[in-house]
Coordinates of C-alpha atoms in Angstrom, one line a residue:
M1 CA 18.1 -84.2 1.8
S2 CA 17.3 -80.5 1.9
T3 CA 13.9 -79.1 2.4
T4 CA 12.7 -75.7 1.3
T5 CA 10.4 -73.7 3.5
E6 CA 8.2 -71.4 1.6
S7 CA 6.8 -68.2 3.1
P8 CA 3.1 -68.5 4.1
A9 CA 0.7 -66.9 1.7
A10 CA -0.9 -63.6 2.6
I11 CA -4.5 -63.9 3.7
E12 CA -7.4 -61.5 4.0
G13 CA -8.0 -59.9 7.4
F14 CA -11.8 -60.1 7.3
T15 CA -14.7 -60.8 5.0
G16 CA -16.4 -57.8 3.5
R17 CA -17.8 -56.2 0.4
F18 CA -17.7 -52.6 -0.9
S19 CA -20.9 -50.8 -1.7
W20 CA -22.3 -47.2 -2.2
I21 CA -25.1 -46.6 0.3
D22 CA -27.7 -43.9 0.8
P23 CA -26.9 -42.3 4.2
H24 CA -30.6 -42.1 5.0
D25 CA -30.9 -45.9 4.9
L26 CA -28.4 -46.6 7.7
V27 CA -28.9 -47.0 11.4
V28 CA -26.4 -46.9 14.2
D29 CA -25.3 -50.3 15.4
P30 CA -26.2 -50.8 19.1
Y31 CA -22.6 -51.8 19.8
N32 CA -21.0 -48.8 18.1
H33 CA -18.3 -47.5 20.6
R34 CA -19.0 -43.8 19.8
K35 CA -22.2 -42.9 21.6
H36 CA -24.6 -40.0 21.0
R37 CA -24.9 -37.8 24.1
D38 CA -27.0 -34.7 24.8
A39 CA -24.1 -33.2 26.7
E40 CA -21.4 -30.9 25.2
D41 CA -19.0 -33.8 24.9
D42 CA -21.1 -35.6 22.2
T43 CA -18.6 -37.0 19.8
T44 CA -21.0 -38.2 17.2
Q45 CA -21.5 -34.9 15.5
P46 CA -19.0 -33.7 12.8
D47 CA -16.8 -30.8 13.5
V48 CA -16.6 -27.8 11.2
E49 CA -13.6 -29.1 9.3
L50 CA -15.2 -32.5 8.6
Q51 CA -18.5 -31.0 7.6
A52 CA -16.7 -28.6 5.2
S53 CA -14.8 -31.6 3.6
V54 CA -18.0 -33.7 3.2
D55 CA -19.9 -30.7 1.8
E56 CA -17.2 -30.1 -0.8
L57 CA -16.0 -33.7 -1.7
G58 CA -18.4 -36.1 0.0
V59 CA -17.3 -38.9 2.4
L60 CA -13.9 -40.1 1.3
T61 CA -13.2 -42.9 3.9
P62 CA -15.6 -45.9 3.7
L63 CA -17.9 -46.5 6.7
V64 CA -17.9 -50.0 8.2
L65 CA -21.3 -51.6 8.4
R66 CA -22.8 -55.0 9.4
P67 CA -26.2 -56.5 8.8
Q68 CA -28.6 -55.9 11.7
T69 CA -30.8 -58.4 13.5
G70 CA -33.7 -57.9 15.9
E71 CA -35.5 -54.6 15.8
H72 CA -33.6 -53.3 12.6
E73 CA -33.4 -56.6 10.8
G74 CA -32.8 -56.1 7.1
K75 CA -31.0 -52.8 7.7
L76 CA -27.3 -52.0 7.8
G77 CA -25.8 -50.6 11.0
I78 CA -22.8 -48.4 11.4
I79 CA -20.0 -50.0 13.4
F80 CA -17.8 -47.0 12.8
G81 CA -18.1 -43.9 10.6
Q82 CA -21.1 -42.4 12.5
R83 CA -19.6 -38.8 12.4
R84 CA -19.0 -39.2 8.6
N85 CA -22.5 -40.4 8.0
N86 CA -24.0 -37.5 10.1
A87 CA -21.9 -35.1 8.0
A88 CA -23.3 -36.8 4.8
L89 CA -26.8 -36.4 6.1
A90 CA -26.2 -32.7 6.7
A91 CA -24.7 -32.3 3.3
A92 CA -27.7 -34.1 1.7
K93 CA -30.1 -31.8 3.5
K94 CA -28.3 -28.7 2.1
A95 CA -28.3 -30.3 -1.4
K96 CA -32.0 -31.0 -1.3
A97 CA -32.7 -27.4 -0.2
K98 CA -30.9 -26.3 -3.4
K99 CA -32.7 -28.9 -5.5
K100 CA -29.5 -30.7 -6.3
P101 CA -28.6 -34.4 -6.0
Y102 CA -26.8 -35.6 -2.9
R103 CA -23.9 -38.0 -2.6
L104 CA -24.0 -41.7 -1.5
V105 CA -21.5 -42.8 1.1
P106 CA -18.8 -45.5 0.5
A107 CA -19.0 -48.4 2.8
I108 CA -17.5 -51.8 3.6
I109 CA -20.2 -54.3 4.7
R110 CA -18.9 -56.8 7.2
D111 CA -21.1 -59.8 6.7
D112 CA -18.8 -61.9 9.0
L113 CA -19.9 -59.7 11.9
E114 CA -23.6 -60.3 11.5
G115 CA -24.9 -61.4 14.9
V116 CA -21.4 -61.3 16.4
D117 CA -21.9 -58.5 18.9
D118 CA -18.7 -58.9 20.9
A119 CA -16.6 -58.7 17.8
A120 CA -18.5 -55.7 16.5
L121 CA -18.0 -53.9 19.9
T122 CA -14.3 -54.7 19.9
V123 CA -13.8 -53.6 16.3
S124 CA -15.6 -50.3 17.0
F125 CA -13.7 -49.7 20.2
I126 CA -10.3 -50.3 18.7
E127 CA -11.0 -48.1 15.6
N128 CA -11.9 -45.2 17.8
K129 CA -9.4 -45.8 20.6
H130 CA -6.4 -46.1 18.2
R131 CA -7.3 -43.3 15.9
R132 CA -4.6 -40.7 16.5
Q133 CA -5.5 -37.1 16.3
A134 CA -3.5 -35.2 13.6
T135 CA -1.1 -32.6 15.1
I136 CA -1.1 -28.9 14.2
R137 CA 2.2 -29.5 12.5
D138 CA 0.6 -32.1 10.3
D139 CA -2.2 -29.7 9.4
I140 CA 0.3 -26.9 8.6
D141 CA 2.4 -29.2 6.5
A142 CA -0.6 -30.3 4.5
A143 CA -1.7 -26.7 3.9
K144 CA 1.9 -25.9 2.9
Q145 CA 1.9 -28.8 0.4
L146 CA -1.4 -27.7 -1.1
S147 CA -0.3 -24.0 -1.3
L148 CA 2.8 -25.0 -3.3
M149 CA 1.0 -27.2 -5.8
S150 CA 0.7 -25.9 -9.4
V151 CA -3.1 -26.2 -9.8
P152 CA -5.7 -23.6 -10.8
K153 CA -6.5 -21.1 -8.0
A154 CA -10.2 -22.0 -8.0
R155 CA -9.5 -25.7 -7.6
K156 CA -6.9 -25.0 -4.9
N157 CA -9.4 -22.9 -3.0
R158 CA -12.0 -25.7 -3.2
H159 CA -9.5 -28.1 -1.7
A160 CA -8.6 -25.6 1.0
H161 CA -12.2 -25.1 1.9
A162 CA -12.6 -28.9 2.1
M163 CA -9.6 -29.0 4.4
G164 CA -11.0 -26.2 6.6
F165 CA -8.5 -23.5 5.4
K166 CA -9.2 -20.0 4.2
P167 CA -7.1 -18.9 1.1
A168 CA -5.2 -16.4 3.4
E169 CA -4.3 -19.3 5.8
L170 CA -3.2 -21.4 2.9
A171 CA -0.8 -18.7 1.7
A172 CA 0.5 -18.3 5.3
A173 CA 1.2 -22.0 5.8
T174 CA 4.8 -22.0 4.4
K175 CA 5.9 -19.2 6.8
A176 CA 4.0 -20.8 9.7
S177 CA 5.7 -24.1 9.2
K178 CA 9.1 -22.4 10.1
L179 CA 8.0 -21.8 13.7
S180 CA 9.9 -23.7 16.3
D181 CA 8.0 -26.6 17.9
E182 CA 7.9 -24.9 21.3
N183 CA 6.6 -21.6 19.9
L184 CA 4.1 -23.4 17.7
T185 CA 2.7 -25.3 20.6
E186 CA 2.4 -22.2 22.8
A187 CA 0.9 -20.1 20.0
V188 CA -1.7 -22.7 19.1
D189 CA -2.6 -23.0 22.8
E190 CA -3.2 -19.2 22.7
G191 CA -5.7 -19.7 19.8
F192 CA -3.5 -18.2 17.0
N193 CA -4.8 -19.1 13.5
L194 CA -2.6 -19.9 10.6
V195 CA -2.2 -16.3 9.5
E196 CA -1.4 -15.2 13.0
L197 CA 1.1 -18.1 13.3
A198 CA 2.8 -16.9 10.2
E199 CA 3.0 -13.4 11.4
F200 CA 4.3 -14.6 14.8
Q201 CA 7.0 -16.6 13.0
E202 CA 8.4 -13.3 11.6
V203 CA 9.2 -12.0 15.1
E204 CA 9.5 -15.1 17.2
D205 CA 13.1 -14.3 18.1
V206 CA 12.1 -10.9 19.6
D207 CA 11.9 -11.0 23.4
D208 CA 8.3 -11.4 24.7
A209 CA 6.9 -11.5 21.2
L210 CA 4.4 -14.2 22.1
W211 CA 3.2 -12.4 25.2
T212 CA 2.9 -9.1 23.3
L213 CA 0.8 -10.6 20.5
R214 CA -1.3 -12.6 22.9
R215 CA -2.2 -9.5 24.8
A216 CA -3.0 -7.7 21.5
K217 CA -5.2 -10.5 20.4
T218 CA -7.0 -10.5 23.7
R219 CA -7.7 -6.8 23.4
D220 CA -9.0 -7.2 19.8
V221 CA -11.4 -10.0 21.0
R222 CA -12.5 -7.9 24.1
E223 CA -13.1 -4.8 22.0
G224 CA -14.8 -6.7 19.1
N225 CA -12.1 -5.4 16.7
A226 CA -12.6 -7.7 13.7
K227 CA -9.8 -5.8 11.8
R228 CA -7.2 -7.0 14.3
G229 CA -6.1 -3.4 14.9
N230 CA -4.3 -4.0 18.2
W231 CA -2.6 -7.1 16.7
K232 CA -1.3 -5.0 13.8
Q233 CA 0.0 -2.3 16.0
A234 CA 1.8 -4.8 18.2
L235 CA 3.2 -6.7 15.2
A236 CA 4.5 -3.4 13.7
D237 CA 6.3 -2.7 16.9
L238 CA 7.8 -6.2 17.0
R239 CA 8.9 -6.0 13.3
A240 CA 10.6 -2.7 13.9
E241 CA 12.3 -4.1 17.0
K242 CA 13.5 -7.1 15.0
E243 CA 14.7 -5.0 12.1
L244 CA 16.6 -2.8 14.4
A245 CA 18.2 -5.8 16.3
D246 CA 19.1 -7.5 13.0
K247 CA 20.7 -4.3 11.7
C248 CA 22.7 -3.9 14.9
A249 CA 23.9 -7.5 14.7
E250 CA 24.9 -7.0 11.1
L251 CA 26.9 -3.9 12.0
E252 CA 28.6 -5.6 14.9
Q253 CA 29.6 -8.5 12.7
E254 CA 31.1 -6.1 10.2
L255 CA 33.1 -4.3 12.9
T256 CA 34.3 -7.6 14.3
T257 CA 35.4 -8.8 10.8
A258 CA 37.3 -5.5 10.4
E259 CA 39.0 -6.2 13.8
V260 CA 37.6 -3.0 15.3
T261 CA 37.2 -3.0 19.1
V262 CA 33.4 -2.8 19.9
V263 CA 32.3 -1.4 23.3
G264 CA 28.9 -1.1 24.8
W265 CA 26.7 1.9 23.9
R266 CA 26.0 4.6 26.5
W267 CA 23.7 7.6 26.6
H268 CA 26.4 9.9 27.9
W269 CA 30.2 9.6 27.8
S270 CA 31.3 12.7 29.8
D271 CA 32.0 10.7 32.9
T272 CA 34.1 8.0 31.2
P273 CA 37.5 8.0 29.6
T274 CA 35.8 7.2 26.3
R275 CA 34.4 9.9 24.0
P276 CA 32.8 9.9 20.5
L277 CA 35.1 11.3 17.8
T278 CA 32.6 14.0 17.1
D279 CA 33.7 15.4 20.6
L280 CA 37.4 15.4 19.7
L281 CA 39.8 17.5 17.6
T282 CA 42.9 16.5 15.6
D283 CA 46.2 18.2 16.2
D284 CA 45.2 20.7 13.4
G285 CA 42.1 21.6 15.3
E286 CA 39.7 19.7 12.9
P287 CA 37.0 17.4 14.1
H288 CA 38.2 13.7 14.2
T289 CA 36.8 11.2 11.8
H290 CA 37.1 7.4 11.5
E291 CA 39.8 8.0 8.9
T292 CA 41.9 10.5 10.9
H293 CA 41.6 8.4 14.1
Q294 CA 41.9 4.8 13.0
D295 CA 45.7 4.6 13.8
C296 CA 45.1 5.7 17.5
P297 CA 45.6 2.9 20.0
G298 CA 42.2 3.9 21.6
H299 CA 40.3 3.6 18.3
A300 CA 37.0 1.7 18.8
A301 CA 33.3 1.8 18.0
C302 CA 29.9 1.2 19.5
I303 CA 26.5 0.7 18.0
D304 CA 23.7 3.1 18.8
K305 CA 20.9 0.7 19.6
R306 CA 18.2 3.3 19.0
E307 CA 19.1 3.9 15.3
A308 CA 21.4 1.0 14.4
E309 CA 24.3 3.4 13.6
V310 CA 28.0 3.0 14.2
I311 CA 29.5 5.6 16.6
W312 CA 33.3 5.9 16.4
L313 CA 35.1 6.4 19.7
C314 CA 38.4 6.9 21.4
T315 CA 38.6 4.8 24.6
A316 CA 41.3 6.9 26.2
W317 CA 41.0 10.3 24.6
H318 CA 42.9 12.2 27.5
R319 CA 45.8 9.7 27.6
H320 CA 46.2 10.0 23.8
R321 CA 46.2 13.8 24.1
H322 CA 43.1 14.6 22.1
A323 CA 41.4 18.0 22.6
L324 CA 37.7 18.4 23.2
T325 CA 35.6 20.5 20.8
P326 CA 34.4 23.7 22.3
E327 CA 30.9 22.3 22.3
A328 CA 31.9 19.2 24.2
A329 CA 34.0 21.2 26.7
K330 CA 31.1 23.5 27.3
K331 CA 28.8 20.5 28.1
D332 CA 31.4 19.1 30.5
T333 CA 31.6 22.3 32.4
A334 CA 27.9 22.8 32.6
Q335 CA 26.4 22.2 36.0
A336 CA 24.5 19.0 36.4
G337 CA 21.1 19.5 38.0
P338 CA 17.4 18.8 37.8
D339 CA 17.0 21.1 34.8
R340 CA 19.7 19.3 32.8
E341 CA 18.4 15.9 33.7
A342 CA 14.9 17.0 32.8
A343 CA 16.2 18.2 29.4
K344 CA 17.9 14.9 28.8
A345 CA 14.7 13.0 29.7
E346 CA 12.7 15.3 27.4
R347 CA 15.2 14.6 24.6
R348 CA 14.9 10.9 25.1
L349 CA 11.1 11.2 25.0
V350 CA 11.2 13.2 21.8
I351 CA 13.4 10.5 20.1
A352 CA 11.2 7.6 21.3
N353 CA 7.9 9.3 20.4
N354 CA 9.1 10.4 17.0
K355 CA 10.1 6.9 16.2
A356 CA 6.8 5.4 17.6
W357 CA 4.8 8.0 15.6
R358 CA 6.6 7.1 12.3
Q359 CA 6.0 3.4 13.1
A360 CA 2.3 3.8 13.8
R361 CA 2.0 5.8 10.6
E362 CA 2.6 2.7 8.4
V363 CA 0.0 0.7 10.3
R364 CA -2.4 3.6 9.9
Y365 CA -1.7 3.9 6.2
D366 CA -2.6 0.2 5.7
F367 CA -5.8 0.7 7.7
I368 CA -6.8 3.7 5.5
K369 CA -6.1 1.6 2.4
D370 CA -8.4 -1.1 3.6
L371 CA -11.0 1.6 4.5
C372 CA -10.9 2.9 0.9
Q373 CA -11.5 -0.6 -0.4
Q374 CA -14.5 -1.6 1.6
P375 CA -17.8 -2.3 -0.3
E376 CA -19.8 0.5 1.3
P377 CA -18.8 3.6 3.3
S378 CA -19.8 3.9 6.9
T379 CA -22.1 6.8 8.0
R380 CA -19.1 8.8 9.1
V381 CA -17.3 8.8 5.7
W382 CA -19.5 11.3 3.8
P383 CA -19.6 13.9 6.5
L384 CA -15.8 13.8 6.8
I385 CA -15.4 14.2 3.0
L386 CA -17.9 17.0 2.7
S387 CA -16.6 19.0 5.6
M388 CA -13.1 18.6 4.4
I389 CA -13.9 19.8 0.8
T390 CA -16.1 22.7 1.8
G391 CA -13.7 23.9 4.5
T392 CA -10.6 23.8 2.2
S393 CA -9.2 26.8 0.4
Y394 CA -8.2 26.6 -3.3
A395 CA -4.5 27.1 -2.4
Y396 CA -4.6 24.3 0.1
E397 CA -6.4 21.9 -2.2
N398 CA -4.1 22.9 -5.1
F399 CA -1.1 22.0 -2.9
I400 CA -2.6 18.6 -2.1
S401 CA -3.8 17.7 -5.6
R402 CA -0.9 19.0 -7.6
K403 CA 2.1 18.6 -5.3
R404 CA 1.2 15.5 -3.2
T405 CA -0.4 12.7 -5.2
D406 CA 1.6 9.9 -3.7
L407 CA -0.5 9.3 -0.6
T408 CA -3.8 9.5 -2.5
A409 CA -2.4 6.9 -4.9
R410 CA -1.2 4.7 -2.1
F411 CA -4.6 4.7 -0.4
L412 CA -6.3 3.8 -3.7
G413 CA -3.8 1.0 -4.3
I414 CA -2.4 2.4 -7.6
K415 CA 0.9 3.8 -8.9
D416 CA 1.6 7.5 -8.2
P417 CA 0.7 9.3 -11.5
N418 CA 3.4 11.9 -10.7
E419 CA 6.0 9.4 -9.6
N420 CA 8.4 10.2 -12.5
N421 CA 7.6 13.9 -12.8
S422 CA 9.4 16.9 -11.3
Q423 CA 7.6 19.5 -9.2
W424 CA 7.2 21.7 -12.2
T425 CA 6.1 19.1 -14.7
R426 CA 3.2 17.5 -12.8
V427 CA 0.3 15.6 -14.4
G428 CA -2.6 18.0 -14.8
D429 CA -5.4 15.5 -13.9
P430 CA -3.5 12.9 -12.0
F431 CA -6.4 10.7 -11.2
G432 CA -8.5 11.2 -14.3
T433 CA -8.1 7.6 -15.4
V434 CA -9.1 6.2 -12.1
I435 CA -12.1 8.5 -11.9
A436 CA -13.2 7.6 -15.5
R437 CA -13.3 3.8 -14.7
T438 CA -14.9 4.2 -11.2
S439 CA -18.6 3.7 -10.9
P440 CA -20.6 6.5 -9.2
A441 CA -21.4 4.1 -6.4
H442 CA -17.7 3.8 -5.6
S443 CA -16.6 7.4 -6.2
W444 CA -16.5 8.0 -2.5
R445 CA -13.4 5.8 -2.3
I446 CA -11.4 8.4 -4.4
L447 CA -12.7 11.2 -2.3
L448 CA -11.9 9.4 0.9
A449 CA -8.3 8.6 -0.3
H450 CA -7.9 12.3 -1.3
V451 CA -9.1 13.5 2.1
A452 CA -7.0 11.0 4.0
A453 CA -3.9 12.1 2.1
A454 CA -4.7 15.8 3.0
H455 CA -5.1 14.9 6.7
E456 CA -1.9 12.8 6.7
T457 CA 0.1 15.5 4.9
E458 CA -1.1 18.5 6.8
H459 CA -1.9 17.2 10.3
M460 CA 0.1 14.0 11.0
D461 CA 3.7 15.0 10.5
D462 CA 6.4 13.9 13.0
A463 CA 5.7 16.8 15.3
A464 CA 1.9 16.4 15.4
W465 CA 2.0 14.8 18.8
R466 CA 4.0 17.6 20.4
N467 CA 2.9 20.7 22.3
H468 CA -0.5 22.1 21.1
I469 CA -2.4 19.4 19.2
H470 CA -4.1 20.6 16.1
P471 CA -7.9 20.2 16.1
Q472 CA -7.7 18.4 12.7
T473 CA -5.2 15.9 14.2
I474 CA -7.7 15.2 16.9
A475 CA -10.6 14.9 14.4
W476 CA -8.7 12.6 12.1
L477 CA -7.5 10.2 14.9
T478 CA -11.1 10.2 16.4
F479 CA -12.5 9.3 13.0
L480 CA -10.0 6.4 12.5
K481 CA -10.6 5.1 16.0
E482 CA -14.4 5.1 15.4
E483 CA -13.9 3.3 12.1
G484 CA -12.1 0.5 14.0
Y485 CA -8.5 1.6 13.9
A486 CA -6.5 0.6 17.0
L487 CA -4.5 3.6 18.1
S488 CA -0.9 3.0 19.1
T489 CA 0.2 4.2 22.5
V490 CA 1.6 7.5 21.2
E491 CA -1.5 8.1 19.1
S492 CA -3.8 7.4 22.1
E493 CA -1.8 9.8 24.3
T494 CA -1.9 12.5 21.6
L495 CA -5.7 12.2 21.2
A496 CA -6.1 12.4 25.0
K497 CA -3.8 15.4 25.3
G498 CA -5.5 17.2 22.3
S499 CA -9.0 16.5 23.7
A500 CA -7.9 17.9 27.1
Q501 CA -6.5 21.0 25.4
Q502 CA -9.8 21.5 23.4
E503 CA -11.8 21.1 26.6
E504 CA -9.6 23.6 28.4
K505 CA -9.9 26.0 25.5
T506 CA -13.7 25.9 25.5
K507 CA -14.0 26.4 29.3
P508 CA -15.7 29.8 30.0
D509 CA -13.3 32.4 31.2
D510 CA -15.6 33.5 34.0
E511 CA -16.0 29.9 35.4
P512 CA -15.5 30.2 39.2
E513 CA -12.7 28.4 40.8
Q514 CA -13.5 25.6 43.2
D515 CA -11.8 26.7 46.5
D516 CA -13.3 26.5 49.9
S517 CA -10.6 28.4 51.7
D518 CA -10.8 31.9 53.1
A519 CA -8.4 33.1 50.5
D520 CA -11.4 33.6 48.2
A521 CA -12.1 37.0 49.8
E522 CA -8.7 38.2 48.7
E523 CA -9.2 37.4 45.0
P524 CA -9.7 40.3 42.6
E525 CA -13.3 41.4 42.2
Q526 CA -13.5 40.5 38.6
H527 CA -13.0 36.8 39.5
Q528 CA -16.0 36.8 41.8
E529 CA -18.7 37.9 39.3
P530 CA -21.8 35.9 39.8
A531 CA -23.0 33.7 36.9
P532 CA -25.9 35.3 34.9
A533 CA -29.3 34.2 36.1
A534 CA -31.1 31.5 34.1
A535 CA -33.8 32.8 31.8

């Protein structure tokens, strides 16, 4: 005789009923595990994210309550959900202030726990003890999912606000989610927000990227730079470094695929058996090229790490009987010495600073664009505009307005009206349409963009940092700095150098030298004229 064993039926875990409750009618159960404290570690108050969620959507997870006995008999006490109820009370207060209705809170009432204090304490403890904090990866993934949903923008932004995300952070979530776990953890520990995490992800493979961005963020916080100027400069440097490294890697892969020998790059080759083809001549006395040299056993290449360019080489030019160009031979016979080394160092400095100057220009352009979009100008804007216009000749202004409209358009965030026109067929009134639709209150933006374009064109070219610094370069960098722009290293050095030059220029010619030696008596008489007496 066979018997059939049936699976036991599922049973309810506890006895309870669902109800909507006014948050003002509740009390805290005396055996609630989460206690109110006056100290900073009070965990009964909602954090910013929870409060934002309750303000927007109300309490979504039911509280657990039980009927009270003793002092609060007839009331319902919170076993867990105290933070959610406090958030609901705060939201209700805001709603009342706006004369709007407030939301009730959902609750499960545990009648089976009435008078059973030990069970209530255990349930409350377990609920809080076993609640697992969501990881930053969970938060980013949730933001990413919301950002990818096809819902109206306003609705999506409401959800983002409820979740504690700004729209810009929501848009950055997809990129931030690509960060490695190690870098994500370290960056979060440094206090990076979602936007900063996404920007860090772009350059996480660059050496010391996290350290560089952390230092920039610290400087922004210390200086009160809400526009993240130091961060943007550091990020621009890292992006340029990554772009250069990626390009070098791509070139190296192409050379390897073509079975070309790749050797390491050097500043100078004169003391090695290897020479660039630009230093070598063919049997016909013509400069060697990749095509004329590729059959030579010494044919090779290296990658100039500064510019991501391929340099073609011969690794044994003397053995393969190549002749040097007159210029290369002359360099080889030149005497090495301090002057030559100083010239090389100066050349390296010029190359590095030219590159850094161009790099900083892009960050500066973006800052100026934001400056031209702000709701109200600062007190420094109008003096700059007026002094620029009143001190500009017709020919200079004509050059800017008729021949250079691209920067003004860029700073205004519009298409260049002369983009498709030649130099001789320019638009007569390039910004007439913009001016017509701009209110008088915002007209300063157009003027500022125009003045900024003039400064950038005339006083911020690649050589602006060299030798004598133009006063307008100093004035423009000073203005941007005071507006909150974080100067790059080369810009800071240029401003300091230019300021020193101006100070030296304004020093009186008859200012006496500070010298306590007896040599003063031998100085020419004109250098010892006493200062005029004070009136």
